[in-house]
Amino acid sequence: EVQLVESGGGLVQPGGSLRLSCAASGFTFSNFWMTWVRQAPGEGLEWVANINLDGSERSYLDSVKGRFTISRDNAKNSLYLHMSSLRAVDSAVYHCAIGWGWYEHWGQGTRVTVSS
Amino acid sequence: DIQMTQSPSSLSASVGDRVTITCRASQDISNFLAWYQQKPGKVPKVLIYTASTLQSGVPSRFSGSGSGTDFSLTISSLQPEDVATYYCQKYNSDPRTFGQGTKVEI
């Protein structure tokens, strides 16, 4: 069974940093592109970043470029999102998802709240 | 960046009604489009990919059509369990933008 379990969310002050993790199991992690998608409270889905199989290609939403870094460790079956210079508008539930195109499997998400 | 615009933003229909949601891309995305269903408190579930391919396990009352810039998701006979918010998403290029969502109520 495919499982994606996010962790690392929490309350952080504006300008602060967090590192989110996504632990993957039930599939060959190194064979799949991975993605982060976020959803602010009461809002829609927003694609944040994706990463290719070996981490050599990464893409980002314009509003997070230079502040967020997506990475992966295939040996640990883990995906990461390092977030810095956090802003209130970054407050959301962050989901990891499998895939290059459409996303068949999603984690339940980890909540990030940016507030003083 | 390519923008994805869904309409309507919400709708109310009766059980058994045919419901159509549209999604328009600001540039040609060929058929690189997916549709998702998100029920309250749940993660999104993919319904359709490549604009018209039904994901395994999804009821046949859901269908997708379109290519280029104009797409639609149709529920042929609305059921109570279809109450949800529906999103389109383009994936021909980055960013993989989602539409703003359509809330379907009964």
Coordinates of N, CA, C and O in Angstrom, one line a residue, chain B residues 1-104:
Chain B
D1 N 3.0 32.9 -17.0 CA 2.5 31.6 -16.6 C 1.1 31.4 -17.1 O 0.3 32.4 -17.3
I2 N 0.7 30.2 -17.4 CA -0.6 29.9 -17.9 C -1.6 29.9 -16.7 O -1.3 29.3 -15.7
Q3 N -2.7 30.6 -16.9 CA -3.7 30.7 -15.9 C -4.9 29.7 -16.2 O -5.2 29.4 -17.4
M4 N -5.4 29.1 -15.2 CA -6.5 28.1 -15.3 C -7.8 28.7 -14.6 O -7.7 29.0 -13.4
T5 N -8.8 28.9 -15.4 CA -10.0 29.5 -14.9 C -11.2 28.5 -15.0 O -11.6 28.1 -16.0
Q6 N -11.8 28.2 -13.8 CA -12.9 27.4 -13.8 C -14.2 28.1 -13.6 O -14.3 29.2 -13.1
S7 N -15.3 27.6 -14.2 CA -16.6 28.1 -14.0 C -17.6 27.0 -14.0 O -17.5 26.0 -14.6
P8 N -18.7 27.2 -13.1 CA -18.9 28.3 -12.2 C -18.0 28.1 -11.0 O -17.4 27.0 -10.8
S9 N -18.0 29.0 -10.0 CA -17.2 28.8 -8.8 C -18.0 27.9 -7.8 O -17.4 27.3 -7.0
S10 N -19.3 27.9 -8.0 CA -20.2 27.0 -7.2 C -21.4 26.8 -7.9 O -21.8 27.5 -8.8
L11 N -22.1 25.6 -7.6 CA -23.4 25.3 -8.2 C -24.2 24.4 -7.3 O -23.6 23.7 -6.5
S12 N -25.5 24.5 -7.4 CA -26.4 23.7 -6.7 C -27.3 23.0 -7.7 O -27.8 23.6 -8.6
A13 N -27.4 21.7 -7.5 CA -28.2 20.9 -8.5 C -28.9 19.8 -7.7 O -28.6 19.6 -6.5
S14 N -29.8 19.1 -8.4 CA -30.6 18.0 -7.7 C -30.0 16.7 -8.1 O -29.3 16.5 -9.1
V15 N -30.3 15.7 -7.2 CA -29.9 14.3 -7.5 C -30.4 13.9 -8.9 O -31.6 14.2 -9.2
G16 N -29.6 13.3 -9.7 CA -29.9 12.9 -11.0 C -29.7 13.9 -12.1 O -29.7 13.6 -13.3
D17 N -29.4 15.1 -11.7 CA -29.1 16.2 -12.7 C -27.7 15.9 -13.4 O -26.8 15.3 -12.9
R18 N -27.6 16.4 -14.6 CA -26.4 16.4 -15.4 C -25.7 17.7 -15.0 O -26.3 18.8 -15.1
V19 N -24.4 17.6 -14.6 CA -23.7 18.8 -14.2 C -22.4 18.9 -15.0 O -21.7 17.9 -15.2
T20 N -22.1 20.1 -15.4 CA -20.9 20.3 -16.2 C -20.1 21.5 -15.6 O -20.7 22.5 -15.3
I21 N -18.8 21.2 -15.4 CA -17.9 22.3 -14.9 C -16.9 22.5 -16.1 O -16.4 21.6 -16.7
T22 N -16.6 23.8 -16.3 CA -15.6 24.1 -17.4 C -14.3 24.6 -16.8 O -14.3 25.2 -15.7
C23 N -13.3 24.5 -17.5 CA -11.9 24.9 -17.2 C -11.3 25.5 -18.4 O -11.3 24.8 -19.5
R24 N -10.8 26.7 -18.4 CA -10.2 27.3 -19.5 C -8.8 27.7 -19.2 O -8.5 28.3 -18.2
A25 N -7.9 27.3 -20.1 CA -6.5 27.6 -20.0 C -6.2 28.9 -20.8 O -6.7 29.1 -21.8
S26 N -5.3 29.7 -20.3 CA -5.0 31.0 -21.0 C -4.1 30.8 -22.2 O -3.9 31.7 -23.0
Q27 N -3.5 29.6 -22.3 CA -2.7 29.2 -23.5 C -3.0 27.7 -23.8 O -3.5 27.0 -22.9
D28 N -2.7 27.3 -25.0 CA -2.9 25.9 -25.4 C -2.1 25.0 -24.5 O -0.8 25.1 -24.3
I29 N -2.7 24.0 -23.9 CA -2.1 23.0 -23.0 C -2.3 21.6 -23.6 O -2.1 20.6 -22.9
S30 N -2.7 21.5 -24.9 CA -3.0 20.2 -25.5 C -4.0 19.5 -24.6 O -5.0 20.0 -24.3
N31 N -3.7 18.2 -24.2 CA -4.6 17.5 -23.4 C -3.9 17.2 -22.0 O -4.3 16.3 -21.3
F32 N -3.0 18.0 -21.6 CA -2.3 17.9 -20.3 C -3.1 18.4 -19.2 O -2.7 19.4 -18.5
L33 N -4.3 17.8 -18.9 CA -5.2 18.3 -17.9 C -5.8 17.2 -17.1 O -6.1 16.1 -17.6
A34 N -5.8 17.4 -15.8 CA -6.4 16.5 -14.9 C -7.6 17.1 -14.1 O -7.6 18.4 -13.9
W35 N -8.5 16.3 -13.6 CA -9.6 16.8 -12.7 C -9.5 16.0 -11.4 O -9.3 14.8 -11.4
Y36 N -9.7 16.8 -10.3 CA -9.7 16.2 -9.0 C -11.0 16.5 -8.3 O -11.6 17.5 -8.5
Q37 N -11.4 15.6 -7.4 CA -12.5 15.8 -6.5 C -11.9 15.9 -5.0 O -11.2 15.0 -4.6
Q38 N -12.4 16.9 -4.3 CA -11.9 17.0 -2.9 C -13.2 17.1 -2.0 O -13.9 18.1 -2.1
K39 N -13.4 16.2 -1.2 CA -14.5 16.2 -0.2 C -13.9 16.9 1.1 O -12.7 16.8 1.3
P40 N -14.8 17.5 1.9 CA -14.4 18.2 3.1 C -13.5 17.4 4.0 O -13.9 16.2 4.3
G41 N -12.4 17.9 4.4 CA -11.5 17.2 5.3 C -10.7 16.1 4.7 O -10.0 15.3 5.4
K42 N -10.8 15.9 3.4 CA -10.1 14.8 2.7 C -9.1 15.3 1.7 O -9.1 16.5 1.3
V43 N -8.1 14.5 1.3 CA -7.2 14.8 0.3 C -7.9 14.7 -1.1 O -8.8 14.0 -1.2
P44 N -7.3 15.5 -2.1 CA -7.9 15.4 -3.4 C -7.8 14.0 -4.0 O -6.8 13.2 -3.7
K45 N -8.7 13.6 -4.8 CA -8.7 12.3 -5.5 C -8.8 12.6 -7.0 O -9.6 13.4 -7.5
V46 N -7.9 12.0 -7.8 CA -7.9 12.2 -9.2 C -9.0 11.5 -9.9 O -9.2 10.3 -9.6
L47 N -9.8 12.2 -10.7 CA -10.9 11.6 -11.4 C -10.5 11.3 -12.9 O -10.9 10.2 -13.4
I48 N -9.9 12.2 -13.5 CA -9.6 12.2 -14.9 C -8.2 12.7 -15.2 O -7.8 13.7 -14.5
Y49 N -7.5 12.1 -16.1 CA -6.2 12.6 -16.6 C -6.2 12.6 -18.1 O -7.0 12.0 -18.7
T50 N -5.2 13.2 -18.7 CA -5.1 13.5 -20.1 C -6.4 13.9 -20.7 O -6.9 13.5 -21.7
A51 N -7.1 14.8 -19.9 CA -8.3 15.5 -20.3 C -9.6 14.6 -20.3 O -10.7 15.0 -20.0
S52 N -9.4 13.3 -20.7 CA -10.6 12.5 -20.8 C -10.5 11.0 -20.4 O -11.4 10.2 -20.5
T53 N -9.3 10.7 -19.8 CA -9.1 9.3 -19.3 C -9.6 9.1 -17.9 O -9.1 9.8 -17.0
L54 N -10.5 8.2 -17.7 CA -11.1 8.0 -16.4 C -10.1 7.2 -15.5 O -9.6 6.1 -15.9
Q55 N -9.8 7.7 -14.4 CA -8.9 7.0 -13.4 C -9.6 5.7 -13.0 O -10.8 5.7 -12.8
S56 N -8.8 4.7 -12.8 CA -9.4 3.4 -12.4 C -10.1 3.5 -11.1 O -9.7 4.2 -10.1
G57 N -11.3 2.9 -11.1 CA -12.1 2.9 -9.9 C -13.1 4.1 -9.8 O -14.0 4.1 -8.9
V58 N -13.0 5.1 -10.7 CA -13.9 6.2 -10.6 C -15.2 5.9 -11.4 O -15.1 5.3 -12.5
P59 N -16.3 6.2 -10.8 CA -17.6 5.8 -11.5 C -17.7 6.4 -12.9 O -17.2 7.5 -13.1
S60 N -18.4 5.7 -13.7 CA -18.5 6.0 -15.1 C -19.4 7.2 -15.4 O -19.5 7.8 -16.5
R61 N -20.1 7.7 -14.3 CA -20.9 8.9 -14.5 C -20.0 10.2 -14.7 O -20.5 11.2 -15.1
F62 N -18.7 10.1 -14.3 CA -17.8 11.2 -14.5 C -17.1 11.0 -15.9 O -16.7 9.9 -16.3
S63 N -17.0 12.1 -16.6 CA -16.3 12.1 -17.9 C -15.7 13.5 -18.1 O -16.1 14.5 -17.6
G64 N -14.6 13.5 -18.9 CA -13.9 14.7 -19.2 C -13.8 14.8 -20.7 O -13.7 13.8 -21.4
S65 N -13.7 16.1 -21.2 CA -13.5 16.3 -22.6 C -12.8 17.6 -22.8 O -12.6 18.4 -21.8
G66 N -12.3 17.8 -24.0 CA -11.6 19.1 -24.3 C -10.2 18.9 -24.7 O -9.6 17.8 -24.5
S67 N -9.7 19.9 -25.3 CA -8.3 19.9 -25.8 C -7.9 21.4 -26.1 O -8.8 22.2 -26.4
G68 N -6.6 21.7 -25.9 CA -6.2 23.0 -26.3 C -6.4 24.0 -25.1 O -5.6 24.0 -24.2
T69 N -7.4 24.7 -25.1 CA -7.7 25.7 -24.0 C -9.0 25.5 -23.3 O -9.2 26.0 -22.2
D70 N -9.9 24.7 -23.8 CA -11.2 24.6 -23.2 C -11.5 23.1 -22.9 O -11.4 22.2 -23.7
F71 N -11.9 22.9 -21.6 CA -12.1 21.6 -21.1 C -13.4 21.6 -20.2 O -13.8 22.6 -19.7
S72 N -13.9 20.4 -20.1 CA -15.1 20.2 -19.2 C -15.1 18.9 -18.5 O -14.5 17.9 -19.0
L73 N -15.6 18.9 -17.3 CA -15.9 17.8 -16.5 C -17.4 17.6 -16.4 O -18.1 18.6 -16.0
T74 N -17.9 16.5 -16.7 CA -19.4 16.3 -16.6 C -19.7 15.1 -15.7 O -19.0 14.1 -15.7
I75 N -20.7 15.3 -14.8 CA -21.3 14.3 -14.0 C -22.6 14.0 -14.6 O -23.5 14.9 -14.6
S76 N -22.8 12.8 -15.2 CA -24.0 12.6 -16.0 C -25.3 12.5 -15.1 O -26.4 12.8 -15.6
S77 N -25.1 12.0 -13.9 CA -26.3 11.9 -13.0 C -25.8 12.1 -11.6 O -25.2 11.2 -10.9
L78 N -26.0 13.3 -11.1 CA -25.4 13.7 -9.8 C -25.9 12.9 -8.7 O -27.1 12.6 -8.5
Q79 N -25.0 12.4 -7.8 CA -25.3 11.6 -6.7 C -25.0 12.3 -5.4 O -24.1 13.2 -5.4
P80 N -25.6 12.0 -4.3 CA -25.3 12.7 -3.0 C -23.8 12.6 -2.6 O -23.3 13.6 -2.1
E81 N -23.2 11.5 -3.0 CA -21.8 11.4 -2.6 C -20.8 12.3 -3.5 O -19.6 12.3 -3.3
D82 N -21.4 12.9 -4.5 CA -20.6 13.8 -5.4 C -20.4 15.2 -4.8 O -19.8 16.0 -5.4
V83 N -21.1 15.5 -3.7 CA -20.9 16.8 -3.1 C -19.4 17.0 -2.7 O -18.9 16.2 -1.9
A84 N -18.8 18.0 -3.3 CA -17.3 18.1 -3.2 C -16.9 19.4 -3.9 O -17.8 20.0 -4.5
T85 N -15.7 19.7 -3.8 CA -15.1 20.8 -4.6 C -14.2 20.1 -5.7 O -13.5 19.2 -5.4
Y86 N -14.4 20.6 -6.9 CA -13.7 20.0 -8.1 C -12.6 21.0 -8.6 O -12.9 22.1 -8.7
Y87 N -11.5 20.4 -8.9 CA -10.4 21.3 -9.4 C -9.8 20.7 -10.7 O -9.7 19.5 -10.9
C88 N -9.5 21.6 -11.7 CA -8.7 21.2 -12.8 C -7.3 21.5 -12.5 O -7.0 22.4 -11.7
Q89 N -6.4 20.9 -13.2 CA -4.9 21.1 -13.1 C -4.3 20.9 -14.4 O -4.5 19.8 -15.0
K90 N -3.4 21.8 -14.8 CA -2.7 21.6 -16.0 C -1.3 21.1 -15.7 O -0.7 21.5 -14.7
Y91 N -0.7 20.3 -16.6 CA 0.6 19.7 -16.3 C 1.5 19.6 -17.5 O 2.4 18.8 -17.6
N92 N 1.2 20.5 -18.5 CA 2.1 20.5 -19.6 C 3.5 21.2 -19.3 O 4.5 20.9 -20.0
S93 N 3.5 22.0 -18.3 CA 4.7 22.8 -18.0 C 4.6 23.2 -16.6 O 3.5 23.2 -16.0
D94 N 5.7 23.7 -16.0 CA 5.7 24.3 -14.7 C 5.4 25.8 -14.7 O 5.9 26.4 -15.7
P95 N 4.7 26.3 -13.8 CA 4.0 25.7 -12.6 C 2.8 24.9 -13.0 O 2.1 25.2 -14.0
R96 N 2.5 23.8 -12.3 CA 1.4 22.9 -12.6 C 0.1 23.5 -11.9 O -0.4 22.9 -11.0
T97 N -0.3 24.5 -12.5 CA -1.4 25.3 -11.9 C -2.7 24.6 -11.8 O -3.2 23.9 -12.7
F98 N -3.4 24.8 -10.6 CA -4.8 24.3 -10.4 C -5.7 25.5 -10.7 O -5.4 26.6 -10.5
G99 N -6.9 25.1 -11.1 CA -8.0 26.0 -11.2 C -8.4 26.4 -9.8 O -8.0 25.8 -8.8
Q100 N -9.3 27.4 -9.7 CA -9.7 27.9 -8.3 C -10.7 27.0 -7.6 O -11.0 27.2 -6.4
G101 N -11.3 26.1 -8.3 CA -12.2 25.1 -7.7 C -13.7 25.5 -8.0 O -14.0 26.6 -8.2
T102 N -14.5 24.4 -8.1 CA -15.9 24.6 -8.2 C -16.6 23.7 -7.1 O -16.4 22.5 -7.1
K103 N -17.3 24.4 -6.3 CA -18.0 23.7 -5.2 C -19.4 23.2 -5.7 O -20.2 24.0 -6.2
V104 N -19.6 21.9 -5.6 CA -20.9 21.3 -6.0 C -21.7 20.9 -4.8 O -21.2 20.2 -3.9

